[in-house]
C-alpha positions as a printed Julia matrix, in Angstrom:
278×3 Matrix{Float64}:
 58.94   81.59   65.68
 55.31   82.9    65.43
 53.99   79.27   65.68
 55.03   78.83   69.22
 51.89   78.59   71.1
 53.11   80.07   74.33
 52.87   83.76   75.16
 55.9    85.9    75.08
 55.78   86.37   79.02
 56.16   82.38   79.14
 59.12   82.34   76.51
 60.73   85.16   78.58
 60.58   83.38   81.68
 61.85   80.18   80.04
 64.65   81.88   78.53
 65.9    83.57   81.77
 65.25   80.21   83.65
 67.64   78.51   81.06
 70.47   81.06   81.51
 70.13   81.14   85.36
 70.09   77.3    85.41
 73.4    77.33   83.75
 74.71   79.89   86.14
 73.59   77.94   89.04
 75.02   74.9    87.9
 78.44   76.48   87.41
 78.14   77.99   91.12
 77.24   74.52   92.39
 79.95   72.88   90.56
 82.45   75.29   92.21
 80.9    74.72   95.49
 81.27   70.85   94.92
 85.01   71.38   94.19
 85.45   73.12   97.6
 83.64   70.37   99.36
 85.72   67.63   97.8
 88.92   69.57   98.48
 87.75   69.79  102.12
 87.02   66.2   102.4
 90.15   64.74  100.9
 92.62   67.47  101.92
 93.98   67.48  105.55
 94.82   71.18  105.79
 92.26   72.45  103.34
 89.93   74.82  105.46
 86.75   76.51  104.16
 84.05   78.53  105.6
 80.65   76.96  105.09
 79.04   80.42  105.46
 81.54   81.8   103.09
 80.66   79.31  100.49
 76.83   80.08  100.86
 77.29   83.65  100.9
 79.64   83.62   97.91
 77.15   81.44   95.78
 74.46   83.77   96.52
 76.24   87.04   95.68
 77.62   85.56   92.46
 74.19   84.27   91.51
 72.94   87.7    92.16
 75.5    89.44   90.01
 74.93   86.98   87.16
 71.2    87.66   87.31
 71.74   91.29   87.1
 74.12   90.93   84.07
 71.54   88.78   82.45
 68.68   91.17   83.1
 70.61   94.16   81.54
 71.55   91.99   78.51
 68.03   91.1    77.89
 66.89   94.7    78.13
 69.45   95.67   75.55
 68.26   92.75   73.3
 64.64   94.14   73.56
 65.43   97.67   72.52
 68.02   96.89   69.62
 68.05   94.28   66.82
 71.7    93.59   66.02
 74.36   91.71   67.92
 76.8    94.81   68.0
 74.13   97.21   69.3
 72.88   94.76   71.73
 76.53   94.69   73.36
 77.03   98.41   72.91
 73.67   99.22   74.63
 74.34   96.68   77.49
 77.73   98.5    77.97
 75.78  101.85   78.19
 73.38  100.46   80.55
 76.24   99.1    82.81
 78.68  101.97   82.57
 76.59  105.26   81.65
 75.35  105.93   85.32
 78.54  104.61   86.84
 80.89  106.89   84.78
 78.76  110.05   85.13
 78.49  109.36   88.75
 82.01  108.72   89.22
 83.04  112.11   87.46
 80.4   113.81   89.54
 81.71  112.53   92.78
 85.19  113.44   91.7
 84.12  116.99   90.9
 82.18  117.33   94.26
 85.07  115.83   96.18
 87.23  118.65   94.56
 85.09  121.61   95.19
 84.11  120.24   98.62
 86.82  118.45  100.15
 85.36  118.17  103.68
 82.56  115.94  102.26
 83.01  112.28  103.31
 81.66  110.59  100.18
 81.65  107.02  101.85
 79.2   108.01  104.44
 76.87  110.12  102.4
 74.18  109.39  100.05
 76.42  110.41   97.17
 78.09  106.89   97.6
 75.4   105.46   95.33
 77.05  107.15   92.43
 80.55  105.5    93.02
 81.97  102.41   90.95
 82.2   100.71   94.06
 78.49  100.79   94.71
 77.8    98.51   91.82
 78.08   94.79   92.42
 79.93   93.66   89.33
 82.5    96.51   89.72
 82.92   95.87   93.46
 83.46   92.25   92.95
 86.13   92.9    90.05
 87.78   95.3    92.53
 87.66   92.63   95.46
 89.31   90.32   93.02
 92.18   92.37   92.16
 92.78   93.86   95.68
 92.25   90.39   97.32
 89.48   91.77   99.55
 86.11   90.38  100.32
 84.35   93.69  101.43
 81.63   93.39   98.82
 80.3    90.14  100.34
 79.4    91.82  103.4
 78.25   95.24  102.37
 74.67   94.96  102.97
 73.68   98.25  101.63
 75.33   97.39   98.41
 73.76   93.94   98.26
 70.31   95.4    98.89
 70.7    98.07   96.39
 71.9    95.45   93.6
 68.95   93.22   94.49
 66.56   96.1    94.06
 68.3    97.15   90.71
 68.18   93.37   89.41
 64.58   93.01   90.26
 63.62   96.29   88.38
 65.88   95.29   85.43
 64.09   91.81   85.34
 60.67   93.46   85.3
 61.77   95.99   82.43
 63.3    93.22   80.49
 59.95   91.21   80.83
 58.07   94.41   79.62
 60.3    95.09   76.73
 60.31   91.43   75.68
 56.61   91.32   75.4
 56.31   94.76   73.75
 59.28   94.33   71.3
 58.28   94.3    67.71
 59.4    91.59   65.4
 60.47   94.4    62.9
 63.18   95.48   65.28
 65.23   92.56   64.1
 68.35   93.73   62.09
 67.75   97.32   63.26
 70.02   99.21   65.62
 66.85  100.85   67.21
 63.13  100.31   66.88
 62.51  104.16   66.01
 64.52  107.4    65.45
 63.8   108.67   68.93
 65.73  105.8    70.55
 68.47  106.03   68.01
 68.88  109.65   69.25
 68.71  108.47   72.8
 71.39  105.89   72.2
 73.72  108.62   70.38
 73.29  111.12   73.35
 74.11  108.28   75.72
 77.52  107.67   74.15
 79.11  111.2    74.72
 77.83  112.75   78.0
 80.63  111.34   80.08
 83.32  112.87   77.91
 81.64  116.12   77.68
 80.9   116.19   81.44
 84.57  115.32   82.2
 85.45  118.49   80.25
 82.97  120.47   82.36
 84.3   118.85   85.55
 87.67  119.87   84.8
 86.53  123.48   84.28
 84.52  123.38   87.6
 87.65  122.19   89.39
 89.87  124.71   87.86
 92.12  122.01   86.18
 91.19  122.42   82.69
 94.0   123.09   80.07
 93.16  124.21   76.55
 94.99  121.26   74.87
 93.39  118.8    77.08
 89.94  120.19   76.32
 90.59  120.05   72.76
 91.6   116.6    72.72
 88.63  115.42   74.63
 86.32  117.43   72.24
 87.91  115.55   69.22
 87.56  112.22   71.02
 84.01  112.97   71.76
 83.24  113.58   68.14
 85.18  110.65   66.99
 83.35  108.28   69.63
 80.11  109.82   68.35
 80.83  108.97   64.71
 82.08  105.35   65.58
 79.04  104.56   67.47
 76.79  105.83   64.68
 78.87  103.92   61.93
 78.86  100.63   64.0
 75.16  100.6    64.72
 73.58  102.21   61.57
 76.58  101.65   59.02
 75.74  104.86   57.31
 78.04  107.7    57.25
 75.49  110.28   56.23
 73.83  109.62   59.59
 77.0   110.77   61.38
 76.42  114.3    59.6
 72.8   114.41   60.33
 73.1   113.57   63.86
 76.0   116.23   64.84
 73.32  118.83   66.06
 72.04  116.22   68.49
 75.58  116.95   70.32
 74.09  119.88   71.93
 72.1   117.48   74.32
 75.21  116.11   75.96
 76.33  119.75   76.56
 73.17  120.74   78.08
 73.29  117.6    80.47
 76.81  118.53   81.51
 76.01  122.05   82.23
 72.91  120.99   84.43
 75.1   118.41   86.34
 77.65  120.99   87.02
 75.12  123.34   88.37
 73.99  120.57   90.64
 77.69  120.09   91.83
 77.85  123.67   92.72
 74.43  123.51   94.61
 75.59  120.28   96.59
 78.85  122.26   97.34
 77.12  125.16   98.87
 74.89  122.84  100.85
 78.01  121.02  102.12
 79.78  124.51  103.0
 76.61  125.72  104.78
 76.09  122.66  106.88
 77.02  123.1   110.7
 78.47  120.01  112.35
 77.98  119.01  115.84
 81.21  118.79  118.01
 81.09  115.03  118.13
 80.87  114.95  114.11
 84.11  116.87  113.66
 87.14  114.84  112.87
């Protein structure tokens, strides 16, 4: 590996190009099938604009997933940790955002999330999840959602740049390790459990918290924390040593609950014009 004469930036670009070439080939093959069916089937109708737009959107989402995967590869050194960190990158903000929006809609029911800036935190405002939702609901809304596509393009571009930076800076000693250093390992630990802890806080804020539900969620939180630690470091003693760090997700949840109340007060204090009232 060290005998390769090219710089890491060149290797990174070549790696991404090879991945996206396969993706592009699959998309072109699919488009070709549509073209052949249109040519030989009498009643097979397909919109040319739909084919082009679909190809571009699917290529964008594939590039986004590849970028997030390569970021996870640069900050971890094992296959399991690669997959877990990619899942965290894809899910953490979305899950936390979904819980926050759910909490805000409950305490400020007059707020229309779909027309506010808070929409950015919803699951539907992430292209991979929007496409999955369209697939199961037989809808094509994501393909014409310009704000969503622009946001996804921006996120993908940032992820590609971050992936390049991480790929160039990554130390070879990271291989076979779940994290390059203890600080990042703490970050990974803390990123696993905040959604569960924040969900408990959201239930309390909304007034829907029951003691049994909270106890179950607390137990699940500790179990998930322990399983993540065992899967990444494979050392039970690390589970015990890392338990004090659980205070971080609690602090994050308390702060987000405070932000939800501030947002609620802002909504309640807003005076709409007559034509804005529905």
